[in-house]
Coordinates of N, CA and C and ligand atoms in Angstrom, one line a residue:
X1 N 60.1 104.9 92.0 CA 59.7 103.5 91.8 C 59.8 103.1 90.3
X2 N 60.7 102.0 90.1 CA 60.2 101.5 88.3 C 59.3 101.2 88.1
X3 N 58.7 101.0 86.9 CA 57.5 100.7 86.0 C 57.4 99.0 86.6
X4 N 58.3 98.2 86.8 CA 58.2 96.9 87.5 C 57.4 96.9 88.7
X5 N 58.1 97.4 89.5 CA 57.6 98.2 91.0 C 55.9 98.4 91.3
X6 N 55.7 99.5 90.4 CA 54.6 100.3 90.0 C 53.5 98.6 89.7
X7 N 54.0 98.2 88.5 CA 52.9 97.1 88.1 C 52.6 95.9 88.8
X8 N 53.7 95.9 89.8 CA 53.3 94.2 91.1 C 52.2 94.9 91.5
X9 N 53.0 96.6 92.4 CA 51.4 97.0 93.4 C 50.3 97.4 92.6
X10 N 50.2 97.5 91.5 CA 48.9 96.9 90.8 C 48.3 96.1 90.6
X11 N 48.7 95.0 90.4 CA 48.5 93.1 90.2 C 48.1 93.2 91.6
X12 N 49.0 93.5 93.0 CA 48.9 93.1 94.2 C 47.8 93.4 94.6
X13 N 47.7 94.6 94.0 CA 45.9 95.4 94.7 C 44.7 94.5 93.9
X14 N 45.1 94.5 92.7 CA 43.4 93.7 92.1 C 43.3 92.6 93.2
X15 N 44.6 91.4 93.0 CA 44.2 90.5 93.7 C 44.3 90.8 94.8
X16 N 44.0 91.7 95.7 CA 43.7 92.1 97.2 C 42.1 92.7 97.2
X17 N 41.7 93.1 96.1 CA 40.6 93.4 95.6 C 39.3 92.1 95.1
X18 N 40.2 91.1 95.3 CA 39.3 89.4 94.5 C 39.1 89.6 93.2
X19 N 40.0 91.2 92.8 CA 39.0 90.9 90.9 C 40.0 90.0 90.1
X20 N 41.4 89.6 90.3 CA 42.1 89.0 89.9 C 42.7 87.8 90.7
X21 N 43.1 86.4 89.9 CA 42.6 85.3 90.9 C 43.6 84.3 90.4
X22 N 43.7 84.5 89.0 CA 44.1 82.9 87.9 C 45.5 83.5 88.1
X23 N 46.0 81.9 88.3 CA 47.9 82.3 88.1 C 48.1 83.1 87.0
X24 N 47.3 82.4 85.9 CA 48.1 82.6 84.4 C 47.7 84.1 84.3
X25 N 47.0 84.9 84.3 CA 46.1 86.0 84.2 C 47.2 86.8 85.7
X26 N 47.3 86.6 86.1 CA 48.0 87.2 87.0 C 49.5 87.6 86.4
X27 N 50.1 86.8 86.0 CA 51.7 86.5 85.2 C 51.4 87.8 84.3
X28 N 50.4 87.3 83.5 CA 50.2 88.6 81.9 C 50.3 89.5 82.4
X29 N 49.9 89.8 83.5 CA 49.4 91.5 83.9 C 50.9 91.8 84.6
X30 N 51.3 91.2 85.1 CA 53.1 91.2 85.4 C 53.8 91.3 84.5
X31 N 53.5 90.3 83.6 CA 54.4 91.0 82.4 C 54.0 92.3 81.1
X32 N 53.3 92.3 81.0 CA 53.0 93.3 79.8 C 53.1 95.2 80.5
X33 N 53.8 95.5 79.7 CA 54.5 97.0 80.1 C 52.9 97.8 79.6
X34 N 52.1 98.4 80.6 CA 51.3 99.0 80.4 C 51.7 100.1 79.5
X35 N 53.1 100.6 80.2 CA 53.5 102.1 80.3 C 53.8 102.4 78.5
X36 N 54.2 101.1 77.6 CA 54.1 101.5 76.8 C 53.5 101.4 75.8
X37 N 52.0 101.4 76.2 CA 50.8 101.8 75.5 C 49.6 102.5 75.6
X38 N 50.3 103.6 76.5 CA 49.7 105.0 76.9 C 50.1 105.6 76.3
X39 N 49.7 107.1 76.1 CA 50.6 108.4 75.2 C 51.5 108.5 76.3
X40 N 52.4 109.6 75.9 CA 53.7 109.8 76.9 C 52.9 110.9 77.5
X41 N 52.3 111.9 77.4 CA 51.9 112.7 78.3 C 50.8 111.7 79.5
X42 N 51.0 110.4 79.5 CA 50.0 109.6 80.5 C 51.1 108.7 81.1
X43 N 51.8 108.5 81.2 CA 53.3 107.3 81.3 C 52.9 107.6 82.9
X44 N 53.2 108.7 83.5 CA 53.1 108.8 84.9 C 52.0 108.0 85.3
X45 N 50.6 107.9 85.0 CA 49.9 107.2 85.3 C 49.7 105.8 85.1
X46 N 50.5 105.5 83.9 CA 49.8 104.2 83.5 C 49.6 102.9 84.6
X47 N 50.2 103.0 85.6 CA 49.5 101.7 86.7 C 48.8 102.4 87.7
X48 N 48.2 103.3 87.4 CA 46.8 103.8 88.0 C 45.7 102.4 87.5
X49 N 44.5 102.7 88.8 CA 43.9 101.7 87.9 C 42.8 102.4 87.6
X50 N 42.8 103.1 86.5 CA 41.8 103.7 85.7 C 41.7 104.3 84.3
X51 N 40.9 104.4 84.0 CA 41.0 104.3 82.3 C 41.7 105.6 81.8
X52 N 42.5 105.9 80.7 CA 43.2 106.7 80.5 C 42.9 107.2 78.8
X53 N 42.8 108.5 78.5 CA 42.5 108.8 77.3 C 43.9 108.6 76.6
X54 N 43.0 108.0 75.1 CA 44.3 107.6 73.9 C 44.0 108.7 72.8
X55 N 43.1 109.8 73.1 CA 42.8 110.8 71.6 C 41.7 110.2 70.9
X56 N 40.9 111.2 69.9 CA 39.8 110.5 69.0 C 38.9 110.4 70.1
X57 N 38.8 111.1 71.2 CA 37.8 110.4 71.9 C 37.7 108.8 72.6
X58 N 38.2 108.5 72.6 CA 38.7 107.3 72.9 C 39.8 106.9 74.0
X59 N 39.2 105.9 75.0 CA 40.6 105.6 75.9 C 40.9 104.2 76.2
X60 N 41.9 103.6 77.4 CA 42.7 102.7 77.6 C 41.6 102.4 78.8
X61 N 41.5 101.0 78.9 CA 40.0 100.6 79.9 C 40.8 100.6 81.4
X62 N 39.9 100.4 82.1 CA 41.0 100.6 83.4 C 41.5 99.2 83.7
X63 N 42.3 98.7 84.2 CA 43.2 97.7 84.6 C 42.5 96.6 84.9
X64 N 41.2 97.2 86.1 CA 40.9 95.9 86.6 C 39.3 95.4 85.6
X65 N 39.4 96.2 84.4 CA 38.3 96.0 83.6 C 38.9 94.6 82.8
X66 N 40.1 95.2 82.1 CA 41.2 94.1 81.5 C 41.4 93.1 82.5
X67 N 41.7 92.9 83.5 CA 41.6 92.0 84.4 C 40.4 90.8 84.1
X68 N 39.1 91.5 84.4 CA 37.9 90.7 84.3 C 37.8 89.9 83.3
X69 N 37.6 90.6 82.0 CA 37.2 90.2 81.0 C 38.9 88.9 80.5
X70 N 39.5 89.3 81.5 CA 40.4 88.2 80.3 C 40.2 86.5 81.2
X71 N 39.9 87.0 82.6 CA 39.3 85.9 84.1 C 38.2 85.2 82.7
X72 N 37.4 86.3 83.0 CA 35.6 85.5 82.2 C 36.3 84.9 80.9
X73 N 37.1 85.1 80.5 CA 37.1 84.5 78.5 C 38.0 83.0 79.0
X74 N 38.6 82.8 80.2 CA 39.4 81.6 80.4 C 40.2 81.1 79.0
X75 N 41.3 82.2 78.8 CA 42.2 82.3 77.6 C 42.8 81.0 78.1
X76 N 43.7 80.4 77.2 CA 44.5 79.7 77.5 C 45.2 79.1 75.9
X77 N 46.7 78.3 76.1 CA 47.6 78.7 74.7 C 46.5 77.9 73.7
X78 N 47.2 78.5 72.5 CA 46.3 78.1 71.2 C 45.4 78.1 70.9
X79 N 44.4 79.2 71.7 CA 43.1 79.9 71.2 C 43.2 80.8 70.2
X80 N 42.7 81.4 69.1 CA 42.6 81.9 68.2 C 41.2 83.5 68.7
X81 N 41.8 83.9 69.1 CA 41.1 85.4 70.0 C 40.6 86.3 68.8
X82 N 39.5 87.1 69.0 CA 39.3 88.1 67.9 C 38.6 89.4 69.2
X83 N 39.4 90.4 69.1 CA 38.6 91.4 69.9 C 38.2 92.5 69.2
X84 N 37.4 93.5 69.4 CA 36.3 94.3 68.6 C 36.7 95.8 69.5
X85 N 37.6 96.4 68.9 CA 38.1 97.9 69.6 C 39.6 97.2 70.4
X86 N 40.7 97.9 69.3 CA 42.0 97.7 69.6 C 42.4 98.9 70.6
X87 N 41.8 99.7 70.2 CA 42.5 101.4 71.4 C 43.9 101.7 71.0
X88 N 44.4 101.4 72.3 CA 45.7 100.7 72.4 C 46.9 99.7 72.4
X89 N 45.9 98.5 72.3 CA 46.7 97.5 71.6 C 46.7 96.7 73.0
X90 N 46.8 97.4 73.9 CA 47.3 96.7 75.4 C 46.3 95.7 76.1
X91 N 45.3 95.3 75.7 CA 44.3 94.4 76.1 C 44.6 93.3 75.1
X92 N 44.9 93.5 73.6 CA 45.5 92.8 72.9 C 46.8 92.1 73.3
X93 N 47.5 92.9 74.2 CA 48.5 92.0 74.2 C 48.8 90.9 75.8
X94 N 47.5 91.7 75.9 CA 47.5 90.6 77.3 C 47.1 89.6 77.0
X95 N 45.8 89.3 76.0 CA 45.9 88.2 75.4 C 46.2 87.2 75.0
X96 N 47.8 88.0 73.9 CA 48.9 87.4 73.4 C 49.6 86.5 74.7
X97 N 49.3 87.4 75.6 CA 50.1 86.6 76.6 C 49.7 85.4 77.2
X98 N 48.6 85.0 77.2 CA 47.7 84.0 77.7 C 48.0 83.3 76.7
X99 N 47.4 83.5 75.2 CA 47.0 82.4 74.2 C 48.4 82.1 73.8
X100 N 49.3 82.5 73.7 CA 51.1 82.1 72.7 C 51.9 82.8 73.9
X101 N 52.4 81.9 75.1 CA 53.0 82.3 76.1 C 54.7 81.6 75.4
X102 N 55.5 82.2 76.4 CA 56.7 82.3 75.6 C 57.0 80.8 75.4
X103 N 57.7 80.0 74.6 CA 57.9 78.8 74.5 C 56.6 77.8 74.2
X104 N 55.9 78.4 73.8 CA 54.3 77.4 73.8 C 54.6 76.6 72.4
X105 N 54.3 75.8 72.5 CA 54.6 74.9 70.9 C 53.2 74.6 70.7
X106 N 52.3 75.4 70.7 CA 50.7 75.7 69.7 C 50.3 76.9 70.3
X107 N 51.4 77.9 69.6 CA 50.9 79.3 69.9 C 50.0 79.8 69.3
X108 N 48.6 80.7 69.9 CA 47.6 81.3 69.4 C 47.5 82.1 68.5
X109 N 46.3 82.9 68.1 CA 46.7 84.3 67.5 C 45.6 85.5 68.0
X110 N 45.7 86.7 67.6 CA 44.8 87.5 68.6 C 44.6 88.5 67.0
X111 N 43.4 88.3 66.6 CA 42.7 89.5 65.4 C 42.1 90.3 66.1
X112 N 42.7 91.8 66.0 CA 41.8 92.8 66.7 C 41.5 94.2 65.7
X113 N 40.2 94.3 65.7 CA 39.4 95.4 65.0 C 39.5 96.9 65.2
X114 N 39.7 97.6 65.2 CA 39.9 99.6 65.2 C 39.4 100.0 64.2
X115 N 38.2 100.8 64.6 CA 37.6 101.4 63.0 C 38.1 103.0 63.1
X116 N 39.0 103.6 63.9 CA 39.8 104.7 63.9 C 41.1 104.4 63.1
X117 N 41.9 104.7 61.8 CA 42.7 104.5 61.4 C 44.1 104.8 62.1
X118 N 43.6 106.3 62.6 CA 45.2 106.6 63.4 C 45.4 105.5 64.7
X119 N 44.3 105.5 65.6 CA 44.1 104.3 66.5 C 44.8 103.2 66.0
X120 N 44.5 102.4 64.9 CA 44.9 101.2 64.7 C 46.3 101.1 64.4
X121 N 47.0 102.7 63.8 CA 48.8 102.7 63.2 C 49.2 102.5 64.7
X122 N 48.9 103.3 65.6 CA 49.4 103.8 66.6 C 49.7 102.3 67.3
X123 N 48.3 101.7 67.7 CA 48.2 100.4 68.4 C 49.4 99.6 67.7
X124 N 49.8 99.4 66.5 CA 50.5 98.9 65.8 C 52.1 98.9 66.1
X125 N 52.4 100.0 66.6 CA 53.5 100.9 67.0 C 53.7 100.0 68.8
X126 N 53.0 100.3 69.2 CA 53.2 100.2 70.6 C 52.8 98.6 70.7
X127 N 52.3 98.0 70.0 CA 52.8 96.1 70.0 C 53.8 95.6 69.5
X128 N 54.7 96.3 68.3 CA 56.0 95.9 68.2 C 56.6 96.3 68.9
X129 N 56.3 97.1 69.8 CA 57.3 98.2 70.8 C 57.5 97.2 72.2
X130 N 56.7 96.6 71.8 CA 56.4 95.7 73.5 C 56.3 94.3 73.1
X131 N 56.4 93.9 72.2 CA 57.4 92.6 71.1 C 56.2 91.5 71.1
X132 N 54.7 91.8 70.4 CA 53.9 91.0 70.5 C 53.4 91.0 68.5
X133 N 54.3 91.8 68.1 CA 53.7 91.9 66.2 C 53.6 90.3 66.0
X134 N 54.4 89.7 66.1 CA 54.2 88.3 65.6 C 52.8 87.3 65.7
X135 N 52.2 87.9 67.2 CA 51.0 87.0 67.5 C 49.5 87.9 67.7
X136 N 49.6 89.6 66.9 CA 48.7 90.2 67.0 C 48.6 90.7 65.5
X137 N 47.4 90.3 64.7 CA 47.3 91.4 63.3 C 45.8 92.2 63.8
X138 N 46.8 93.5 63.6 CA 46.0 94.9 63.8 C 44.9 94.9 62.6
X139 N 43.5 95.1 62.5 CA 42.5 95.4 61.1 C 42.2 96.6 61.7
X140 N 42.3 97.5 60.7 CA 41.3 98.5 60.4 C 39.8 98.6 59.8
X141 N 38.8 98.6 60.4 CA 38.0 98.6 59.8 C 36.6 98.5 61.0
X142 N 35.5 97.6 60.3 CA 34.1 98.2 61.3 C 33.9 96.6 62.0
X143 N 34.4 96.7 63.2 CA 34.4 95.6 64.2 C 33.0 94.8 64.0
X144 N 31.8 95.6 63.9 CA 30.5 94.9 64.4 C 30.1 93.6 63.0
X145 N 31.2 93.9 62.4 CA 31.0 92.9 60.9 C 31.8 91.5 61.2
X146 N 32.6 91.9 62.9 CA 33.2 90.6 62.9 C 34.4 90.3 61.9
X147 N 35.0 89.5 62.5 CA 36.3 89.2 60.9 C 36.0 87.9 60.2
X148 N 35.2 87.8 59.3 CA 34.8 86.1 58.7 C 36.1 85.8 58.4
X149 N 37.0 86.7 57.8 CA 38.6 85.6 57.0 C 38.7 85.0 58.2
X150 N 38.8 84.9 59.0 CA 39.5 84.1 59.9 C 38.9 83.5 60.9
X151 N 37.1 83.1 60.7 CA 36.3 82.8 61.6 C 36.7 81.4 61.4
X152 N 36.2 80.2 62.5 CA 35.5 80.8 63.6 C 36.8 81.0 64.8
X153 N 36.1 81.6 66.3 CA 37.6 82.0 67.3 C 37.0 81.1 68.1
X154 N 38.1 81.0 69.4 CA 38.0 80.3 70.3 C 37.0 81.4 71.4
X155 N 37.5 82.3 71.6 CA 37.0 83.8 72.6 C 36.9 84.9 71.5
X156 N 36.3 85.4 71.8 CA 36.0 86.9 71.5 C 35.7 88.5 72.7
X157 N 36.2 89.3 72.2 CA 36.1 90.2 73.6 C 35.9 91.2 72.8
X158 N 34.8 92.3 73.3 CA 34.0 93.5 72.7 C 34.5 94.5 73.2
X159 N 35.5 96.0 73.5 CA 35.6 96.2 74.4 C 35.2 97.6 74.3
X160 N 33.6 98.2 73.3 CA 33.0 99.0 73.4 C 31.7 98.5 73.3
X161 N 30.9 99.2 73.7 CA 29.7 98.9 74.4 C 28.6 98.9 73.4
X162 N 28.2 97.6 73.3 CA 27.5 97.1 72.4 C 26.0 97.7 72.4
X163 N 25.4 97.9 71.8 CA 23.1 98.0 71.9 C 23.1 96.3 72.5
X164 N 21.5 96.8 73.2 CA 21.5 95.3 73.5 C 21.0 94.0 72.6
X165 N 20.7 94.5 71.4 CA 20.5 93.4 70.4 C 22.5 93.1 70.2
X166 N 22.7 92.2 70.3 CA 24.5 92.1 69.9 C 24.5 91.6 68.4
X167 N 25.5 92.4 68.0 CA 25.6 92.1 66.5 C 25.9 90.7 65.9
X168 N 25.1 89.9 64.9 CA 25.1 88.8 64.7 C 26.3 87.8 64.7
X169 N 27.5 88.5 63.9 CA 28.2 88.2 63.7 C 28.8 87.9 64.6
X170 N 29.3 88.0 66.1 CA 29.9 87.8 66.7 C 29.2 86.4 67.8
X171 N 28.3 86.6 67.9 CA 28.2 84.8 68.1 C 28.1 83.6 67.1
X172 N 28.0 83.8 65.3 CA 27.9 83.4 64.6 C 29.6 82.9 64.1
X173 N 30.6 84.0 65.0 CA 31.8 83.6 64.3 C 32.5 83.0 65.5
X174 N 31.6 82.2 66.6 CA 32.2 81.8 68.0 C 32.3 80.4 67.0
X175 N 33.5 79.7 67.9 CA 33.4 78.2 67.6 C 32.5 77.6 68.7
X176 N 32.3 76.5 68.7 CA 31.1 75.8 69.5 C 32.3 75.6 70.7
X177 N 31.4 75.7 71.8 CA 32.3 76.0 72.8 C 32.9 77.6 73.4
X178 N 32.6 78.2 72.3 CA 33.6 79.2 72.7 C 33.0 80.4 73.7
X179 N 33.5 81.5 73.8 CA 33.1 82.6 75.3 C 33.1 83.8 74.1
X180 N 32.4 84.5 74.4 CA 32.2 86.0 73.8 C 32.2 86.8 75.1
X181 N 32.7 88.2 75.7 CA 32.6 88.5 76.8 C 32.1 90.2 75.9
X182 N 31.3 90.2 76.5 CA 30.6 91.5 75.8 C 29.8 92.8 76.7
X183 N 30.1 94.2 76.4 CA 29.5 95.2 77.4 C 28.1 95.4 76.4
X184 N 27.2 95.3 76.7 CA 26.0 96.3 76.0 C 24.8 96.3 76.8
X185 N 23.8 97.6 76.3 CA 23.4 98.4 77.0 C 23.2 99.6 76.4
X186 N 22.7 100.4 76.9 CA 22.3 101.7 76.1 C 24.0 102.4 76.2
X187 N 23.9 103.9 75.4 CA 24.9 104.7 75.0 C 24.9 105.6 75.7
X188 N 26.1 105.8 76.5 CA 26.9 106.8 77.1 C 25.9 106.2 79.0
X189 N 25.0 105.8 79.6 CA 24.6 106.1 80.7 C 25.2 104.4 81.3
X190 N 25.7 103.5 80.7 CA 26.1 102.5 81.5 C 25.7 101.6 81.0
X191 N 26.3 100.2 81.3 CA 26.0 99.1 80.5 C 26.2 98.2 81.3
X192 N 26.0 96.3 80.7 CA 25.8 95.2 81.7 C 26.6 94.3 81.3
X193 N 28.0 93.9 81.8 CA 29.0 92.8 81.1 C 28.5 91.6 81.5
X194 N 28.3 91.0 80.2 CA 28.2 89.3 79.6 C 28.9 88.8 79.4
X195 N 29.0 87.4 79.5 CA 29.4 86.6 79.0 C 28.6 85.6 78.5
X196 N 29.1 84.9 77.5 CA 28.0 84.1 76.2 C 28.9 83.0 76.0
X197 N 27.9 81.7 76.3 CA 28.9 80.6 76.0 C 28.1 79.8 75.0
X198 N 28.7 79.8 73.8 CA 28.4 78.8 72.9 C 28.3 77.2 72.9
X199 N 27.2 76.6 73.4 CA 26.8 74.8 73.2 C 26.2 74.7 72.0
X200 N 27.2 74.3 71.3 CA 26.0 73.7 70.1 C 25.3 74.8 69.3
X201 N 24.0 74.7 69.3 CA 23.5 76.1 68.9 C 23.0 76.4 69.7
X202 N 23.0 76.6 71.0 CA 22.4 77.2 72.4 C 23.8 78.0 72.8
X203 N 22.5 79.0 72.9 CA 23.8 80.4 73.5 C 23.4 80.7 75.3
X204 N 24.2 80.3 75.9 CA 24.2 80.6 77.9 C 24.2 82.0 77.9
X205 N 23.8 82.6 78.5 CA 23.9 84.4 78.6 C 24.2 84.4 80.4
X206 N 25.1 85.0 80.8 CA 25.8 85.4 82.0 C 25.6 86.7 82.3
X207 N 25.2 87.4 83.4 CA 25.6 89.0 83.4 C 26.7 88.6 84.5
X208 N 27.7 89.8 84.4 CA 28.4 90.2 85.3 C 28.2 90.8 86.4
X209 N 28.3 92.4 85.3 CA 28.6 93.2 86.2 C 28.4 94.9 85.8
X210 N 28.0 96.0 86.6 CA 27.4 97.2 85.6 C 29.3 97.9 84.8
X211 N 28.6 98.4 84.0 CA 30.2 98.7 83.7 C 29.5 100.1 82.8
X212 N 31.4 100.8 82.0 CA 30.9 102.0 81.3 C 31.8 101.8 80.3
X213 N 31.3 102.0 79.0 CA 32.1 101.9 77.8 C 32.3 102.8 77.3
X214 N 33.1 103.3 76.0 CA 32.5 104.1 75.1 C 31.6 102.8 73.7
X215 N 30.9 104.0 73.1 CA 30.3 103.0 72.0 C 31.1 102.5 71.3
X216 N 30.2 101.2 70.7 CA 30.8 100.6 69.5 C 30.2 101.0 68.8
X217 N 30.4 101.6 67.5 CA 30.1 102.3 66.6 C 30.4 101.5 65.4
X218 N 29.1 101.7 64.5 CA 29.6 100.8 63.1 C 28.1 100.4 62.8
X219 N 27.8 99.6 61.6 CA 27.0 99.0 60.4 C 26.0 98.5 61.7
X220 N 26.3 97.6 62.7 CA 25.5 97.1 63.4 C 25.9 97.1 65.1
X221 N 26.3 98.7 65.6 CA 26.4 99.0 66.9 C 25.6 100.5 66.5
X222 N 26.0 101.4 67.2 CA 25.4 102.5 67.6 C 25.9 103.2 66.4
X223 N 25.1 104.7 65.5 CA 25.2 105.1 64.5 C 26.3 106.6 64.9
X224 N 26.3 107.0 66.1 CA 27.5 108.1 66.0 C 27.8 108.0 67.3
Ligands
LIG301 N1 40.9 97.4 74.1 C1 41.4 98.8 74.1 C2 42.7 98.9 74.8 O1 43.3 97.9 75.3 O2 43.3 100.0 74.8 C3 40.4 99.8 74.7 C4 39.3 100.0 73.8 S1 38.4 101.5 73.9 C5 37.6 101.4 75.4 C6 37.1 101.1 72.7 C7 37.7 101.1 71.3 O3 36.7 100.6 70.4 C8 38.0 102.5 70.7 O4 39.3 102.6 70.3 C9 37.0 102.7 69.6 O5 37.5 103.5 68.5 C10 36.8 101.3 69.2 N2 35.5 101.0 68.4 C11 34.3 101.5 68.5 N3 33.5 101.0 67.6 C12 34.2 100.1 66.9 C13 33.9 99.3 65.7 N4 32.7 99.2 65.2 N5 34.9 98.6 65.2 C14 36.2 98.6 65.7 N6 36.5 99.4 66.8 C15 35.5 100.2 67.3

């Protein structure tokens, strides 16, 4: 079966599953080549739907996780996205795909944070590889500080598991209006996905749904 093949009956299962729903969010996940932003010893799996290790301790979230969280953030073109844990780059470029779809004349941009350096080269590698460099800049550095250069975003997406105090910075660098979709909860036993909608200066708090991260680690998430 091709990698094409493989990725409909994936798409076809979430949305046979209700976790995926939106035309547009449906298209992304059709188009963006999972396979290559897995390691090659994982390629066989990559339209499994489940999370896949990238090294460093660290893995690729499962399919219908990325699914959710991109439904909850209601991406759409010329949002200016900031997500907090790049991995593999591949949640990032689903993104890309929402916010700066092909021919969009007010294409977005997607700032995504990795405080693992080889993580972030790597992630780097497999988004030109899969032709999204133009509308993704990879940072190295400690997510929970948020990225002021380039505040405020339209969405924001966390995709390691926050304490449940959430780090300031990231509803402080929401624009008014905007969604933060966030996992936190205690370390390593499970966590509660949010979503946070910014009015004004009133913040809505949503739970989802139980989920499992790894930590967010840094100045203002969990200390190892
Ligand atoms: N979104 C990723 C993808 O599509 O492959 C998966 C993310 S993985 C579940 C969580 C990532 O968050 C890991 O790569 C981890 O190193 C990173 N991380 C943890 N704490 C961080 C922090 N303070 N700043 C930036 N990245 C962080």
């Amino acid at each position: 079966m091709s990698y094409e093949e493989k990725r409909k009956n994936l798409v076809n299962n979430l949305v046979k599953r209700g976790i995926l729903s939106k035309k547009k969010v449906i298209n992304a996940m059709l188009k963006v080549p999972r396979h290559e932003f897995v390691p090659a010893n994982a390629v066989s799996s990559a339209y499994s739907d489940s999370p896949l290790s990238i090294g460093l301790s660290q893995t690729i979230s499962a399919p219908h996780m990325n699914a959710m969280m991109c439904e909850y953030l209601e991406l759409k073109e010329g949002d200016k996205v900031l997500e907090i844990g790049t991995g593999s780059g591949y949640h990032a470029a689903l993104c890309a795909e929402l916010i700066a779809p092909e021919n969009a004349s007010n294409p977005g941009h997607v700032y995504t944070i990795e405080r693992h350096e080889e993580l972030a080269e790597r992630a780097k590698i497999n988004i030109s590889r899969a032709g999204y460099e133009d509308i993704i800049t990879v940072i190295h550095g400690d997510g929970t500080l948020g990225y002021e250069k380039e505040a405020p975003y339209n969405k924001i997406l966390v995709t390691a598991a926050s304490p449940e105090k959430v780090p300031p910075a990231f509803k402080n660098q929401l624009k008014d209006k905007g969604i933060l979709c966030i996992p936190a909860g205690s370390k390593g036993y499970g966590q509660t996905l949010y979503v946070v909608r910014k009015e004004g200066n009133v913040f809505e708090t949503e739970r989802k749904t139980g989920v499992r991260f790894v930590p967010l680690i840094g100045k203002h998430g969990f200390s190892t």
